[in-house]
Each structure stands twice: as C-alpha cells, then as structure tokens.
XYZ file of C-alpha atoms in Angstrom:
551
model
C 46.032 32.419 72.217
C 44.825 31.285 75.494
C 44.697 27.124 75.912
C 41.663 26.620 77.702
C 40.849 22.947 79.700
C 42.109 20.806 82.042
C 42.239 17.244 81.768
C 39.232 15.201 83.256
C 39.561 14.049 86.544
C 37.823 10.686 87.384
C 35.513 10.680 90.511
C 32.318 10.441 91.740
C 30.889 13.240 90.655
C 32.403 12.888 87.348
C 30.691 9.671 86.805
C 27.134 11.282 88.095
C 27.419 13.800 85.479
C 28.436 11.940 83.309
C 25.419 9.253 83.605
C 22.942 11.792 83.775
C 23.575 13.386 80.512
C 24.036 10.258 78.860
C 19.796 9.011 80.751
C 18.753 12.676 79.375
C 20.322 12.025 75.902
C 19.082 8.261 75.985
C 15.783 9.919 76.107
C 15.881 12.268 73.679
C 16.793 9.851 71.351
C 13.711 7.246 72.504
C 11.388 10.391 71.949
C 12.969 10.822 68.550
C 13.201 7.786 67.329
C 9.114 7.462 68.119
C 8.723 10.912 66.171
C 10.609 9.216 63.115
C 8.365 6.822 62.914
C 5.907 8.944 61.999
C 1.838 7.275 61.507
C 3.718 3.899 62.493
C 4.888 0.431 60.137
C 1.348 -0.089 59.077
C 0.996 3.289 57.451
C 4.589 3.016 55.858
C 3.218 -0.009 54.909
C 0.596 1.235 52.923
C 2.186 4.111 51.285
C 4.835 1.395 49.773
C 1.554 -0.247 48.707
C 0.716 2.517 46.636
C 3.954 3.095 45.299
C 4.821 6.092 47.555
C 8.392 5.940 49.449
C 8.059 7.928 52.968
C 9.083 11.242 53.564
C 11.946 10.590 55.149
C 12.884 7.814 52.314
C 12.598 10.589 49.929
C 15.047 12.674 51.404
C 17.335 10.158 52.056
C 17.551 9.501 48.329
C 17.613 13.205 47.214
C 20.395 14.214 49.179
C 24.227 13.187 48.668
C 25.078 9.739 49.897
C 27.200 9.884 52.643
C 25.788 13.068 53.370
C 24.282 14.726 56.662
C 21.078 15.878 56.967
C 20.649 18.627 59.443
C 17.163 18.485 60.866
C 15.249 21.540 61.999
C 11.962 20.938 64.195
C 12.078 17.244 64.906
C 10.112 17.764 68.048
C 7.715 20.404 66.572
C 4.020 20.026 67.823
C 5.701 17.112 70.579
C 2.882 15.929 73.175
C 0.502 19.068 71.391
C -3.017 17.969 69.498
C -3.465 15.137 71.483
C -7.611 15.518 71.244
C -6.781 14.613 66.880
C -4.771 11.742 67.823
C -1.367 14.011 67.969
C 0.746 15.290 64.647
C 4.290 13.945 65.154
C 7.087 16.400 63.694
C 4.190 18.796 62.758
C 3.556 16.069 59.826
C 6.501 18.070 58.205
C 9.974 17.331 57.787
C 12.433 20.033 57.065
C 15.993 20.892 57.245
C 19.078 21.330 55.234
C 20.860 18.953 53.023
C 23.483 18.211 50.145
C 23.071 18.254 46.854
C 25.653 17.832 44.690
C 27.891 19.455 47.229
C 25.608 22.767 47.624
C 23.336 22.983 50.774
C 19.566 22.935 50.312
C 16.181 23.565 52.309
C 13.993 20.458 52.177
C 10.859 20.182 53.289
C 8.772 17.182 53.018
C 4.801 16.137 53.920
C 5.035 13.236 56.021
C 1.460 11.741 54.557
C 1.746 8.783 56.899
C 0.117 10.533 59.562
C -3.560 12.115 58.406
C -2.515 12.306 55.087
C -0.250 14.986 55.720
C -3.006 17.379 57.070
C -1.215 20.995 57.959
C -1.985 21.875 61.438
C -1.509 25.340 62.938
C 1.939 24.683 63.809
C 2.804 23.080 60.401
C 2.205 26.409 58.768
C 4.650 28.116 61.674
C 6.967 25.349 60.741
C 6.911 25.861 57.280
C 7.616 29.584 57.105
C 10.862 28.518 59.621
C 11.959 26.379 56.535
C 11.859 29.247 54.200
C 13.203 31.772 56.843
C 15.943 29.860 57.121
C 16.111 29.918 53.065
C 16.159 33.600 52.962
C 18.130 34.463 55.536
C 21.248 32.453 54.082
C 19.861 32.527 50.081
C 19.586 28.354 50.272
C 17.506 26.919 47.031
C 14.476 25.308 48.357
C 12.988 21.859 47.530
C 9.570 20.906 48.410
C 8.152 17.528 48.409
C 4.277 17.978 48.613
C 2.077 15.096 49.354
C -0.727 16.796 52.008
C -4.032 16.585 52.104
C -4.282 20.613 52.851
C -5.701 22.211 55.979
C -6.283 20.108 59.122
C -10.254 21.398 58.776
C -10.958 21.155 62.515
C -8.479 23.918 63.394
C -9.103 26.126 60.346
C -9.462 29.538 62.190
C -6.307 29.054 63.798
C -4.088 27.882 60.245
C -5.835 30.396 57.531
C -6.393 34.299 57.891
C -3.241 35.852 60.038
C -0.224 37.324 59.022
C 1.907 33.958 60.148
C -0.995 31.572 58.572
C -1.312 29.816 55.848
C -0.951 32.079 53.634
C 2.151 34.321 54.124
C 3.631 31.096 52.480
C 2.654 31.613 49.345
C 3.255 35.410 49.901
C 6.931 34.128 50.415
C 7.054 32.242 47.409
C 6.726 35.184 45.293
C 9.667 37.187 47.605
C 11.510 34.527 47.513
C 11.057 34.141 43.713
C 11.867 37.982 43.219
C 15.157 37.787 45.457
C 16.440 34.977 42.921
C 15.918 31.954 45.330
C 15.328 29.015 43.552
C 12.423 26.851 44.758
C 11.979 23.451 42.925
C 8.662 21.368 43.857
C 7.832 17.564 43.783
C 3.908 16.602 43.447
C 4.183 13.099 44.753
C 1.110 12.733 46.321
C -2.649 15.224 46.835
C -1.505 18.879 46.349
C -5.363 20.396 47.384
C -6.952 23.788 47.610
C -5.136 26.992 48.805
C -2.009 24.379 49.142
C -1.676 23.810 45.394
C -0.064 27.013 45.031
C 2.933 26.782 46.875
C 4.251 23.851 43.994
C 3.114 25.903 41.636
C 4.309 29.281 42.658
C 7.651 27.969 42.658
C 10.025 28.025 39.801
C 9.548 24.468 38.525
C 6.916 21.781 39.466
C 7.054 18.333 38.804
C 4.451 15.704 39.151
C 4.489 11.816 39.640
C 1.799 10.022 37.402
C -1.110 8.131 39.496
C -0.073 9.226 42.615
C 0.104 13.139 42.278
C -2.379 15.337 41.918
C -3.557 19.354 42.056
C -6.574 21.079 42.073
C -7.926 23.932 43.667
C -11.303 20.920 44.754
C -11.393 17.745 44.591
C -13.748 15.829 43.099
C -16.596 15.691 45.995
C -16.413 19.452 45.921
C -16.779 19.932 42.815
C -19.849 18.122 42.773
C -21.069 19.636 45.626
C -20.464 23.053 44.109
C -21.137 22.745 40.354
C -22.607 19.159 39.785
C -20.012 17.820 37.752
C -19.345 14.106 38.254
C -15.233 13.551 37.364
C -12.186 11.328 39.433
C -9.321 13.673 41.111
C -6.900 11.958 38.244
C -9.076 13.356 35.524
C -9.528 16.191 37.150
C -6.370 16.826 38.033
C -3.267 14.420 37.638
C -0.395 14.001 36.099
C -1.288 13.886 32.664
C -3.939 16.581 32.658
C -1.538 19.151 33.561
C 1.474 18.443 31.841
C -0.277 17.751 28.966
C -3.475 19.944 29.280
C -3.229 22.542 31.546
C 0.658 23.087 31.221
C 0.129 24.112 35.064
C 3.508 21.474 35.694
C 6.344 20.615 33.793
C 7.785 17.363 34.385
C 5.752 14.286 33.887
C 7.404 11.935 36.565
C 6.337 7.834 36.447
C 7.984 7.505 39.904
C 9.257 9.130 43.016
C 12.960 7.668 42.307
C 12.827 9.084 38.820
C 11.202 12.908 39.991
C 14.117 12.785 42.838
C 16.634 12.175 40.218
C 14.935 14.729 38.265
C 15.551 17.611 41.115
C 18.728 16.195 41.897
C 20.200 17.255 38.234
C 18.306 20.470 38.234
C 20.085 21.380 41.536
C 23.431 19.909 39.893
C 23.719 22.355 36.856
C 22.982 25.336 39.290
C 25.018 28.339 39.246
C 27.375 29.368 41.923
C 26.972 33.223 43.281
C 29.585 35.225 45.712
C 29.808 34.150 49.109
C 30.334 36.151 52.030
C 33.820 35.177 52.761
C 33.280 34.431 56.658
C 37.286 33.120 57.310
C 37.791 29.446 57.505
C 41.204 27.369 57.536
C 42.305 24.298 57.921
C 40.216 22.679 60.966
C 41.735 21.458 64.419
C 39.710 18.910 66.560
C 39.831 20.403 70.506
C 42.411 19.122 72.835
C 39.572 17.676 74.894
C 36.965 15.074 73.538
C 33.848 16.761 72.909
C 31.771 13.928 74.791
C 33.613 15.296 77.947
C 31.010 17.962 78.613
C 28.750 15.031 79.843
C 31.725 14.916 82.906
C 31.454 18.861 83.265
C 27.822 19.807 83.104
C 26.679 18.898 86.450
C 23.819 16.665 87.619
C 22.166 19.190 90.017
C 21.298 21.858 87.557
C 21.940 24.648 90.413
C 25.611 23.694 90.908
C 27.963 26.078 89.855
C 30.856 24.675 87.097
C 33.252 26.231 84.854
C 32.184 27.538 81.219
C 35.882 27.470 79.996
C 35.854 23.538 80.938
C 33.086 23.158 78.613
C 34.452 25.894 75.326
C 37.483 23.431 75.925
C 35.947 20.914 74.459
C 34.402 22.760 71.863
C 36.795 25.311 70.285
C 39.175 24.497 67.437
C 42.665 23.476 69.553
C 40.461 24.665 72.899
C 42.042 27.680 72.043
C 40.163 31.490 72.448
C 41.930 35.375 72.214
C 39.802 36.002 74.898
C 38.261 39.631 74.833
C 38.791 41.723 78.204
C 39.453 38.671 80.044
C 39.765 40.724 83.691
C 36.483 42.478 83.458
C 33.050 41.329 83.457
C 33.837 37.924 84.186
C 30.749 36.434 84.385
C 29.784 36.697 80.816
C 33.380 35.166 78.596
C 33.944 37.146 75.562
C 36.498 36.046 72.674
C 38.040 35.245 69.219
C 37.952 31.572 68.398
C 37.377 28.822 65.380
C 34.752 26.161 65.105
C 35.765 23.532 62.239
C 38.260 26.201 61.121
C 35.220 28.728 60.933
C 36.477 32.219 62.786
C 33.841 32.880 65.429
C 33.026 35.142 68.261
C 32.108 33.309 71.478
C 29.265 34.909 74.263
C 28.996 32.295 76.776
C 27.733 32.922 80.732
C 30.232 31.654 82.954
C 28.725 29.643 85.652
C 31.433 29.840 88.410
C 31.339 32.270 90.768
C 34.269 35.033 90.123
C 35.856 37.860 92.130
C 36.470 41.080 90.439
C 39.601 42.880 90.751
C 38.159 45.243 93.852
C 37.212 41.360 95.460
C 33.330 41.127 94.729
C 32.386 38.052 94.238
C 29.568 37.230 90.855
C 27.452 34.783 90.848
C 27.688 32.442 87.913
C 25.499 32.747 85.174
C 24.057 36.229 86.302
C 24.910 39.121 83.918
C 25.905 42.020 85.523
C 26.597 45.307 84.651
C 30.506 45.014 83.771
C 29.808 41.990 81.619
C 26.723 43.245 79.920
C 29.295 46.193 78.711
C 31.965 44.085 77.939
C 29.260 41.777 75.987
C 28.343 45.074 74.262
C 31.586 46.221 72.994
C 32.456 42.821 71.816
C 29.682 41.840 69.889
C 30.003 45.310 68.122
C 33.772 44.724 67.404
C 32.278 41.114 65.840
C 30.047 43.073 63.285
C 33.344 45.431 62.619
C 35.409 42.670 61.598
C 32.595 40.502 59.899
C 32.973 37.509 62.387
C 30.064 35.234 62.813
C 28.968 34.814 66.361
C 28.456 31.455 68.686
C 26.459 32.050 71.899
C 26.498 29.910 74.740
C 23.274 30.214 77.120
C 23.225 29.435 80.620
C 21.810 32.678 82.576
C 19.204 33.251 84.761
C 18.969 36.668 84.278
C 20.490 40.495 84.985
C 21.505 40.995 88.399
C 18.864 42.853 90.197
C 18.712 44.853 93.809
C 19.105 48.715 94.665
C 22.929 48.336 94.155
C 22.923 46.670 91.071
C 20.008 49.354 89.967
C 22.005 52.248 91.018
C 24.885 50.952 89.292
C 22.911 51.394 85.680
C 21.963 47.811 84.795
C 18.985 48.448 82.647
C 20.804 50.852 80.880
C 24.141 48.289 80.741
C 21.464 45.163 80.205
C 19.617 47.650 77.099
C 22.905 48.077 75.505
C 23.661 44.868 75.108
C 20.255 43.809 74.213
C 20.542 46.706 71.218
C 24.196 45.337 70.451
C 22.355 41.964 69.795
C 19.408 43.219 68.035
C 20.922 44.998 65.443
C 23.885 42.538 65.202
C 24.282 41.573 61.188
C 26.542 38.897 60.844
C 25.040 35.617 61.328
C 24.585 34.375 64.987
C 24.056 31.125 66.096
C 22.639 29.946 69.726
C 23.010 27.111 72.168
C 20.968 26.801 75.426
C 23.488 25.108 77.580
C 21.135 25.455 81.016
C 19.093 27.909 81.956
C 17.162 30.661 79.796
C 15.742 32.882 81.963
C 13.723 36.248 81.515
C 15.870 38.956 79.735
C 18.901 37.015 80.383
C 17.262 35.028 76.856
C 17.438 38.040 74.893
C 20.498 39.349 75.907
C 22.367 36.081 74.889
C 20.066 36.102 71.625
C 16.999 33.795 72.182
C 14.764 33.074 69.345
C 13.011 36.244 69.279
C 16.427 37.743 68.292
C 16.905 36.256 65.159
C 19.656 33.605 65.348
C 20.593 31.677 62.131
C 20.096 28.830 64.109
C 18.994 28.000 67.569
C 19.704 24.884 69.641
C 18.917 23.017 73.086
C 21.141 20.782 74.941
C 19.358 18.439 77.022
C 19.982 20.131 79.853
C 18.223 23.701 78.684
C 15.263 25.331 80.408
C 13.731 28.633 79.004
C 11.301 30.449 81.214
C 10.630 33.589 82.344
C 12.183 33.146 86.081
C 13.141 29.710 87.964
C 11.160 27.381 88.540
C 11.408 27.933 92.307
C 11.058 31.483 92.414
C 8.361 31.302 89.893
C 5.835 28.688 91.985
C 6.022 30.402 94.859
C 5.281 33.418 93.512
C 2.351 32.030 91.666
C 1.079 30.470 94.858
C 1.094 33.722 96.941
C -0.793 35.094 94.122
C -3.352 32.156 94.528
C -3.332 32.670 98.299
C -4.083 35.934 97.763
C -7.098 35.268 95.834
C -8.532 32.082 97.826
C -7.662 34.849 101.010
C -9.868 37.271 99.569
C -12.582 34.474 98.918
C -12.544 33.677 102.597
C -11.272 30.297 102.013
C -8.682 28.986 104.663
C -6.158 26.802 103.143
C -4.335 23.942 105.418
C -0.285 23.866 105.359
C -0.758 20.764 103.843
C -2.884 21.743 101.197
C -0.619 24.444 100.009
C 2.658 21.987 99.939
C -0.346 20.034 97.715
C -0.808 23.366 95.785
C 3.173 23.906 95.444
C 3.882 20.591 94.090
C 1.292 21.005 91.602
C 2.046 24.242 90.335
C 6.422 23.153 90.467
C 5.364 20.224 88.185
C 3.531 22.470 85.201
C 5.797 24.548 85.829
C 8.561 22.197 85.202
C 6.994 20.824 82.397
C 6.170 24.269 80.462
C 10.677 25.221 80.945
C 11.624 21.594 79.610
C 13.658 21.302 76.200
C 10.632 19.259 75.321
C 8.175 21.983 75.593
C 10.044 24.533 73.721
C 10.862 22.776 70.731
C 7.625 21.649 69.919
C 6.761 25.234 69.586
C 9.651 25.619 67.576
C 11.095 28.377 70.179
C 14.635 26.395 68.995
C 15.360 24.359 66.153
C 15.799 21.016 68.309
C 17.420 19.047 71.064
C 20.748 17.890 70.353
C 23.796 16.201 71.984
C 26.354 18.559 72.987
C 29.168 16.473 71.276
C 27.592 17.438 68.087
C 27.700 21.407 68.588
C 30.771 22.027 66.520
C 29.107 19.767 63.758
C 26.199 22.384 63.982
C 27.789 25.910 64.022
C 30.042 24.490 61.269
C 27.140 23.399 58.697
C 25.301 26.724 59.911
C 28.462 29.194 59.291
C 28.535 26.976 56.097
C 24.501 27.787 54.684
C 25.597 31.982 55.877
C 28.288 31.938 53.848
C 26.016 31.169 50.600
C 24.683 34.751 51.484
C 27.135 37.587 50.585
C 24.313 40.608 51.368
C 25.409 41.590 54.704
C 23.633 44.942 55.753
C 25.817 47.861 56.955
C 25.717 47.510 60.778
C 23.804 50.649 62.514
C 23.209 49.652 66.108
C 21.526 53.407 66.297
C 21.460 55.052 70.074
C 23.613 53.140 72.621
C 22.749 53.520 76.162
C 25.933 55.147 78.137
C-alpha cells in the first residue's frame, strides 16, 4: 500500500488557503442556515399555533436520536422564483435518515412557506427522493402537508414525463419492486397530490389538521353546488371511518411519528450486496487540512494526492498504473472501512516517462485509458467507486487529435456509463465540458453527487467562455454597423464574466439539483460512507456489459 501525504507546512500561503475555504464555507453555512428557516419565526409561529410541528421538527423526531440526517437538495430552487416571493429548499425537505438503525428516504412539505405549494422544481426534487429510493431499495416516508400545485406555474409542473405526475407513476413501481412507502397526512393533501399518500402502502392521518380530497370545499361548490367544510368533506374521521381511504386515525403529529417509527421498526431485513467493509481507520492527516491544500487562486496548480491524504482510510491507496496516465490517479482504497475505487484528476503538472510534461487537471489520452481499464476492473471485482472532480476538460490540438483522444475520451465515457456498482461524485474544482461526464457528472447516474465550495460546472472556463461569447456579439453588432469603443467592450466583458460567473457557481447548480448539495470537504468520508451504506441495502447488481469499446 502506498502512504500518501506529507505533513502540513505552515506559511503564507497555507494560511490564505486556508482562510479562504473557511470565508467560502462561512457562507455556505449563512445561506443555509437562511434556507432552514424556511417562511421565517412568524410562520413557525403559526403552525405551532395550530398544533403543527415544522417540517424539519418532524424529522428530527422521526429519526433515531443521536442520529444524522443526510440532506439532499438543501439549496434546491436557491435565488430561483423570485417574482412569487422565492420557494426556499423547493418547499421540500428530503434526504436519508435512521430508523431504528435502517436508513430511510424522508421527504417532508415544508408548509411554512405558501402552504407548501409544489413548484416546478419541487416535482424534479421529489422524483430525486424516490430515485434515490430505488436505486439503493430504501423504504420511503412521506410527510404531506401541501397545498398542491403552485397554480401560477401549472404548465410547467403537470403534463411531462418529469412532472407531476411520473410521481405517482413511481409509486406504483416502486410498490411492485417491494419498496415500502409509508405516508403521514399532517396537514392539506389536495387534488392530483392526494394520491401519492394514498398510493403508498399505508397512510395515516392526523385529526383536525389533515385532510384529502380530490377538491376542496370552494370547488366543490363551484362545480356541483354542494355547500360542506374540507373536515367534513374530507378529514380524519371521514376516511378512516367512512371512506376507509386511510388507516390510522392519528390525534397528533408526535403520536403519527411514533406510529411510522414502529412500523419501520418491525420491518424485515433482505440480502445486501456485500460491498467489503472492515474495521475503519481515520487518515493520517486531519481531514480539515484540505482547507491548507486547495488553493486560493482557483487556477493554481496543487497536488491531488495531498488532498486523498486526508481522505482515505490510513491515507493509504494500491494505486492502479501509477507510471502512466498521470494526470488522472487511479486506485484501491477504503473510506470508513468501505473498499472503494478512487478517479480523481490530478492537478499538478506531471512528466511522463518519455519527459512530456501534463497539465493538471486535463485528461489526456493515456489517463483516459488508464481511467478506462480501471473503472472496468472496479465492476469485475464489485468495488464501489469514489470520484474526485477537478478537470477542465480532454486535451485538445492536432497532436492530441491524432493521438486518438475522442476515441480514448469515448471509452472512458462508455466505461462510466455502463458502470454498475454504485458510484459516488465530488466536484473538488472545476467541471468543465466532457471532462463532467467522463469523471461521472450528474447526467451519469451517480448514487450521490456532491460540491465542495470550491466547484464550478460549466461547459468551458469562464475566461475562455466570455471572450468567446463577446466575439460572437462583436460579430453581430459588426454586422449591424455598430462601432463599439475599447471601453465599451471591457464594459461588455465584465458583464458577460459576471453571469457567467454566476451561472458555474456551486450556488447555481444545486438549486437545480445538478448535485445533491454543497458541503464541507472535512465531511466527504462521512458522505461516501452513509452512501456505500444506503447501496449496500440493494443486492440487485446488473451483470456489467460495457458493449463496444473504442480501441
């Protein structure tokens, strides 16, 4: 085993690094803490009033004390809607918990903001939740207390295949592939909504607070005439009692948690997929060190191995073709005593043995094959696998073209795609063009998919990307016969840099849930250990069939 690491020098640049991770992280957590708060005190306020705990309240209390929850989408819909007064979190909380020791999906209406009204990223949100279920066979709880469709934005949340609606399509899959799904009604359950609760295996329902009904009681009497109150119509009592459309009567939402929280508890246990695990090792290094390594000036080269030193089980690795393709590091290592295969872009420069030098965090044609190979020996040997992302792309120019690097770059991108064991992604830096899908971006199905502070995913750089885009716009005010001063187009630059910059922050891309959050790098091992943890509960692993490789 190789020992990766070196212990940290003290210096000036140390310290810089070191205090600008720590400002970006000091942010992150500001931002969150404002998300958290949901519709604000007064509307916590007023859902106490009516005997309602919060969302997040309710979650606290249904998971095991003690216990972690791992959030997914605590930025969703950030800085988006901001016409409808903005929908922090998506006005949905989700992610995985502990019950009684076994981990569980959770999602949860946060009906201190618009009463919970779904938005068109809610629904996108939602269907991540019970992705996420599917993928690793997770039991799913759902605490419903929504007001339904966000009317406004109706054409965008209702007819399309990733709408509304596949939801309760994945109900019934889910329901056919044994997955239990438990529901809560502790608040309105309206319209084309009421049928995820009751599509699921059991429903519950809190007296004078919850309620389901295809209309409420206005539309009813807009439709048909008939004068009746949403509790008569459709509350607690009518349908345990009447309708038999739910079947627990709850009087509060401590006694309906308690309720799901024994349900869960006399659960059966099914094979696992026997991913190897022993005893953990905490690295040599402490993992708050990568602050010191990650540099300040995102386009300054440092060392990769510095930073897996800090992650890695003893920092050890069996690295995989350590000589060759040097630029991408391949190898055999443990997480929390999970086995795992580590992809992570190096972002030194390195020589190669004829004395080329690489340029960090470019993948080129040696290390897209190594990448390749080892990601298919990973699948072989039923090892989950970690990916580190910092890469700005596939190295490009007539040499590099000559030299095969589409058909390298297409074999690794096919290695990834039809990967089956689970995978699991961090965006360390940059996340640039197909560099992203050759290190498994989002649209390459990762269990789970992270951002440091520090990540950027775009299509190029941000500095080869504006001044593209203003050529193009010289172009066009060129062929308009408008002159443009020097002035004005440093004017123009800055303008288009700062979108730009805006559209590749962390921010940006979680609140479109293209990863599952923003979180400290210190807690990465935490991550890919609860992760490996929820794939384990999921013994199908297909047969892998990468089909034609590109030689």
């Amino acid at each position: 085993m190789k020992v990766l690491g070196t212990p940290l020098q003290e210096s000036a640049a140390s310290a810089r690094n070191s205090d600008h991770q720590k400002d970006l992280l000091k942010e992150v957590r500001k931002q969150a803490a404002i998300i958290m708060m949901g519709g604000g005190k007064d509307a916590h306020a007023k859902q106490h009033k009516r005997g309602k705990l919060s969302a997040r309240e309710r979650i606290e209390k249904l998971i095991d004390p003690g216990s972690y929850f791992l959030e997914i989408g605590l930025f969703t819909a950030f800085e988006m809607y901001a016409e409808f007064g903005g929908a922090p979190s998506s006005r949905t909380i989700f992610g995985i918990g502990i019950i009684h020791g076994r981990e569980v999906v959770i999602v949860a209406n946060d009906a201190t903001v618009k009463a919970g009204a779904w938005f068109p990223i809610t629904a996108k949100k939602n269907l991540r939740a019970q992705e996420i279920s599917i993928e690793n066979r997770l039991p799913i709880v759902y605490l419903v207390d929504s007001a339904g469709v966000f009317l406004p934005l109706q054409s965008e949340i209702f007819p399309d295949k990733e709408h509304f609606g596949r939801i309760f399509r994945n109900n019934a899959v889910m329901s056919s592939l044994g997955i239990p799904q438990i529901a809560a009604i502790m608040g309105p359950c309206v319209a084309g909504g009421a049928y995820l609760p009751i599509m699921s295996d059991e429903a519950m329902i809190v007296d004078g607070t919850g309620s389901v009904f295809l209309a409420g009681s206005h539309l009813v009497k807009a439709a048909i005439g008939e004068e009746i109150d949403n509790e008569q119509l459709g509350g607690a009592t009518v349908h345990c009692e009447i309708s038999g459309v739910t079947d627990h009567k709850m009087q509060s939402d401590e006694e309906c948690l308690k309720k799901i929280r024994s349900i869960v508890g006399k659960m059966g246990s099914g094979p696992i997929a026997g991913f190897n695990r022993v005893d953990p090792v905490p690295p040599k290094f402490k993992p708050s060190e990568i602050y010191n390594v990650l540099p300040a000036d995102r386009s300054k080269p440092y060392d990769m191995y510095e930073v897996l030193a800090r992650i890695l089980d003893g920092s050890q690795i069996d690295e995989y073709k350590e000589g060759y393709g040097k630029s991408v590091i391949t190898g055999y290592a443990r997480i929390d005593g999970w086995a795992v295969g580590i992809v992570a872009n190096q972002r030194s420069v390195v020589k190669t043995k004829k004395g080329e030098m690489q340029v960090g965090g470019v993948i080129y044609s040696d290390s897209a094959d190594k990448a390749a190979r080892f990601i298919l020996n990973c699948n072989q040997k039923r090892i989950p696998l970690v990916f580190f992302q910092d890469v700005t792309g596939f190295m490009v120019g007539s040499r590099a073209e000559q030299g095969g690097i589409i058909k390298d770059g297409a074999k690794m991108v096919n290695a990834v795609a039809n990967s089956v064991v689970p995978k699991f992604t961090f965006i360390v830096g940059n996340s640039y063009g197909a560099g992203n899908y050759a290190m498994c971006g989002k649209a390459y199905d990762p269990r789970l998919i992270f951002a440091w502070p520090t990540a950027q995913i775009a299509v190029m750089g941000g500095k080869q990307a504006s001044e593209t885009l203003l050529g193009i716009k010289l172009q066009q005010m060129n062929k308009g016969g408008k002159g443009i001063s020097t002035e004005e187009q440093s004017k123009l630059l800055r303008e288009i840099q700062e979108r730009y910059e805006k559209e590749t922050n962390p921010y940006f891309a979680a609140s479109r849930l293209w990863v599952d959050g923003i979180i400290d790098p210190a807690e990465t091992r935490h991550v890919v250990s609860r992760g490996i943890a929820m794939a384990s509960r999921n013994p199908e692993i297909p047969r892998f069939n990468p089909g034609v490789i590109q030689t």
